[in-house]
Coordinates of C-alpha atoms in Angstrom, one line a residue:
M9 CA 206.9 -108.5 -1.4
P10 CA 206.4 -106.8 -4.8
F11 CA 209.2 -108.8 -6.4
L12 CA 208.1 -112.0 -4.9
L13 CA 204.5 -111.4 -6.2
G14 CA 206.1 -110.5 -9.6
A15 CA 207.8 -113.9 -9.6
F16 CA 204.5 -115.6 -8.9
M17 CA 202.9 -113.7 -11.7
L18 CA 205.6 -114.9 -14.1
L19 CA 205.4 -118.6 -13.3
P20 CA 202.2 -119.5 -15.2
A21 CA 203.4 -117.6 -18.2
A22 CA 206.8 -119.4 -18.2
G23 CA 205.1 -122.8 -17.7
S24 CA 202.6 -122.1 -20.5
V25 CA 205.4 -121.3 -22.9
A26 CA 207.3 -124.4 -21.9
V27 CA 204.3 -126.7 -22.4
F28 CA 203.7 -125.0 -25.8
A29 CA 207.3 -125.6 -26.8
L30 CA 206.9 -129.3 -26.1
T31 CA 203.4 -129.9 -27.5
K32 CA 203.1 -127.2 -30.2
E33 CA 199.4 -126.9 -29.2
P34 CA 198.2 -123.3 -29.4
E35 CA 195.6 -124.0 -26.7
T36 CA 198.3 -124.5 -24.1
L37 CA 199.2 -120.8 -24.3
F38 CA 197.3 -118.5 -21.9
R39 CA 195.1 -116.0 -23.6
Y40 CA 196.4 -112.5 -23.0
S41 CA 193.0 -111.2 -22.0
S42 CA 192.5 -113.9 -19.4
Y43 CA 195.8 -113.7 -17.7
A44 CA 194.8 -111.0 -15.2
P45 CA 191.5 -112.6 -14.2
N46 CA 193.2 -116.0 -13.6
M47 CA 195.8 -114.3 -11.4
A48 CA 193.3 -112.2 -9.5
P49 CA 194.4 -113.4 -6.0
V50 CA 198.1 -112.4 -6.7
I51 CA 197.0 -109.0 -8.1
S52 CA 194.7 -108.4 -5.1
I53 CA 197.6 -109.2 -2.6
F54 CA 199.9 -106.9 -4.6
L55 CA 197.3 -104.1 -4.3
A56 CA 196.6 -104.8 -0.6
T57 CA 200.3 -104.6 0.2
Q58 CA 201.3 -101.6 -1.9
A59 CA 198.3 -99.2 -1.8
P60 CA 198.7 -98.7 2.0
V61 CA 202.4 -98.0 1.5
L62 CA 201.4 -95.1 -0.8
A63 CA 198.5 -93.8 1.4
S64 CA 198.4 -95.0 5.0
R65 CA 201.9 -94.1 6.3
E66 CA 201.6 -90.4 5.4
L67 CA 198.2 -90.2 7.0
R68 CA 199.5 -91.9 10.1
F69 CA 202.5 -89.7 10.6
H70 CA 200.8 -86.5 9.6
V71 CA 203.3 -85.6 6.9
V72 CA 200.8 -84.7 4.2
P73 CA 200.8 -81.0 5.2
L74 CA 204.5 -80.9 4.5
Y75 CA 203.8 -81.6 0.8
F76 CA 201.4 -78.7 0.6
S77 CA 204.0 -76.3 2.1
R78 CA 205.5 -76.5 -1.4
P79 CA 203.6 -75.4 -4.6
V80 CA 202.0 -78.8 -5.0
G81 CA 198.2 -78.9 -5.5
H82 CA 195.9 -81.4 -4.0
L83 CA 195.1 -82.9 -7.4
D84 CA 198.8 -83.2 -8.3
F85 CA 199.3 -85.1 -5.1
V86 CA 196.5 -87.5 -5.7
L87 CA 197.3 -88.1 -9.4
A88 CA 201.0 -88.7 -8.6
K89 CA 200.0 -91.4 -6.1
Q90 CA 197.5 -92.9 -8.5
A91 CA 200.0 -92.9 -11.4
A92 CA 202.6 -94.6 -9.3
L93 CA 200.3 -97.5 -8.3
T94 CA 198.8 -97.8 -11.8
T95 CA 202.3 -98.0 -13.4
A96 CA 203.5 -100.6 -10.9
L97 CA 200.3 -102.7 -11.4
F98 CA 200.6 -102.4 -15.2
V99 CA 204.2 -103.7 -15.1
L100 CA 203.1 -106.6 -12.9
M101 CA 200.6 -107.7 -15.5
A102 CA 202.3 -106.7 -18.7
V103 CA 205.6 -108.5 -18.1
P104 CA 204.0 -112.0 -18.0
V105 CA 201.9 -111.2 -21.0
T106 CA 205.0 -110.1 -22.9
V107 CA 206.7 -113.3 -21.8
L108 CA 203.8 -115.2 -23.4
Y109 CA 204.1 -113.2 -26.6
F110 CA 207.9 -113.6 -27.1
G111 CA 207.7 -117.2 -25.9
G112 CA 205.1 -117.9 -28.6
L113 CA 207.3 -116.2 -31.3
V114 CA 210.4 -118.2 -30.3
T115 CA 208.5 -121.4 -30.3
D116 CA 207.0 -120.8 -33.7
A117 CA 203.4 -119.8 -32.8
P118 CA 201.1 -119.8 -35.8
D119 CA 199.6 -116.6 -37.2
K120 CA 202.2 -114.2 -36.0
G121 CA 200.2 -111.2 -37.3
E122 CA 197.1 -112.2 -35.3
H123 CA 199.4 -113.1 -32.4
L124 CA 200.7 -109.5 -32.4
V125 CA 197.3 -107.9 -32.6
D126 CA 196.1 -110.1 -29.6
Y127 CA 199.2 -109.1 -27.7
L128 CA 198.6 -105.4 -28.2
L129 CA 195.0 -105.7 -27.3
G130 CA 196.1 -107.6 -24.2
L131 CA 198.4 -104.7 -23.2
V132 CA 195.4 -102.3 -23.5
G133 CA 193.5 -104.7 -21.3
C134 CA 196.3 -104.7 -18.8
G135 CA 196.2 -100.9 -18.8
I136 CA 192.5 -100.8 -18.1
Y137 CA 192.9 -103.4 -15.3
A138 CA 195.7 -101.3 -13.8
L139 CA 193.8 -98.1 -13.9
V140 CA 190.5 -99.4 -12.4
L141 CA 192.0 -101.7 -9.8
S142 CA 194.6 -99.3 -8.6
A143 CA 192.0 -96.5 -8.2
I144 CA 189.8 -98.8 -6.1
G145 CA 192.8 -99.9 -4.0
M146 CA 194.0 -96.3 -3.4
V147 CA 190.5 -95.1 -2.3
L148 CA 190.3 -98.0 0.2
A149 CA 193.8 -97.4 1.6
A150 CA 193.2 -93.7 2.0
F151 CA 190.4 -94.3 4.5
T152 CA 192.8 -95.6 7.2
P153 CA 196.1 -94.4 8.6
R154 CA 196.9 -98.0 9.8
R155 CA 198.7 -100.0 7.1
G156 CA 197.3 -103.3 8.5
F157 CA 193.7 -102.1 8.3
G158 CA 194.4 -100.9 4.8
V159 CA 195.7 -104.3 3.7
A160 CA 192.7 -106.1 5.2
A161 CA 190.2 -103.6 3.6
V162 CA 191.7 -104.0 0.1
I163 CA 191.8 -107.8 0.3
A164 CA 188.3 -108.0 1.7
V165 CA 186.7 -105.8 -1.0
F166 CA 188.4 -107.6 -3.9
M167 CA 188.0 -111.1 -2.6
M168 CA 184.6 -110.8 -1.0
S169 CA 183.1 -109.0 -4.1
S170 CA 184.4 -111.8 -6.3
A171 CA 183.1 -114.5 -4.0
M172 CA 179.7 -112.9 -3.6
V173 CA 179.4 -112.4 -7.4
A174 CA 180.4 -116.0 -8.1
I175 CA 177.7 -117.2 -5.7
V176 CA 175.0 -115.1 -7.3
Q177 CA 176.1 -116.1 -10.8
G178 CA 176.1 -119.7 -9.8
L179 CA 172.6 -119.5 -8.4
A180 CA 171.4 -117.5 -11.5
E181 CA 172.8 -120.1 -13.9
M182 CA 171.1 -122.9 -12.0
N183 CA 167.8 -121.2 -12.7
S184 CA 168.9 -120.4 -16.3
D185 CA 168.8 -116.7 -15.6
F186 CA 171.9 -115.7 -17.6
G187 CA 170.9 -112.1 -17.7
L188 CA 171.1 -111.8 -13.9
A189 CA 174.4 -113.6 -14.0
G190 CA 175.7 -111.1 -16.4
W191 CA 174.5 -108.1 -14.5
A192 CA 176.0 -109.5 -11.2
G193 CA 179.4 -109.5 -12.8
L194 CA 179.4 -105.7 -12.8
F195 CA 179.8 -105.7 -9.0
A196 CA 183.2 -107.5 -9.0
P197 CA 186.1 -105.3 -10.3
F198 CA 187.9 -108.1 -12.2
N199 CA 184.6 -109.1 -14.0
L200 CA 183.8 -105.5 -14.7
V201 CA 187.0 -104.9 -16.6
D202 CA 186.7 -108.3 -18.3
I203 CA 183.3 -107.1 -19.7
V204 CA 184.9 -104.0 -21.0
Q205 CA 187.6 -106.1 -22.8
V206 CA 184.9 -108.3 -24.4
R207 CA 182.7 -105.4 -25.5
L208 CA 185.3 -102.9 -26.6
L209 CA 188.4 -105.0 -27.5
G210 CA 186.7 -108.1 -28.8
A211 CA 188.4 -110.4 -26.3
Q212 CA 187.1 -113.8 -25.4
S213 CA 185.2 -113.6 -22.1
S214 CA 186.8 -115.0 -18.9
S215 CA 183.7 -114.4 -16.9
V216 CA 180.8 -116.7 -16.3
A217 CA 178.5 -114.3 -18.1
I218 CA 178.5 -110.7 -19.3
A219 CA 175.8 -108.0 -19.0
P220 CA 173.4 -108.4 -22.0
G221 CA 172.3 -105.9 -24.6
T222 CA 173.3 -102.4 -25.4
T223 CA 172.7 -101.2 -21.8
G224 CA 175.1 -103.9 -20.6

């Protein structure tokens, strides 16, 4: 499953590079900062299938006490699990972004210096996505010893939050309440990280709206 989802993640990047090679139009290349939000369903499925593997089985078969029979602290145990999922998720997102970067170089993308800066900022964004999303996925998976329930819980939280936020933002925009639309984005993990990319990394927003002002 992880490798199959990795292949799905690569397909849009490869297609984008192929189209750019034929048309030479920079707009055909995916923006690095928008790749993860556009592939949110695949990333959510990856988290839903892998987080329970790291958390649920050990709870179900009561093997966690075996770890603590060795000089391993509770925090070490949790951080090791978190680091494993964060690393896997970062690789899942960073590889397609890297394909976009080298594909753009090979096909003579303009402004190579700016291209490199955008790529590096895109990797930082992938790191933030990996850290935040994996933390949420691990917490959800740790609440159940049943892998199936863990899968369902992770998918439900990521997909339902995105759907509910999209509905609220749509209604807010219909009433020209863009401030409410921006604040609503904080309640969906993918939108939340996208806001951080926009505010801290200067990325172009992939969300409908972002939380306004200094408080936002």
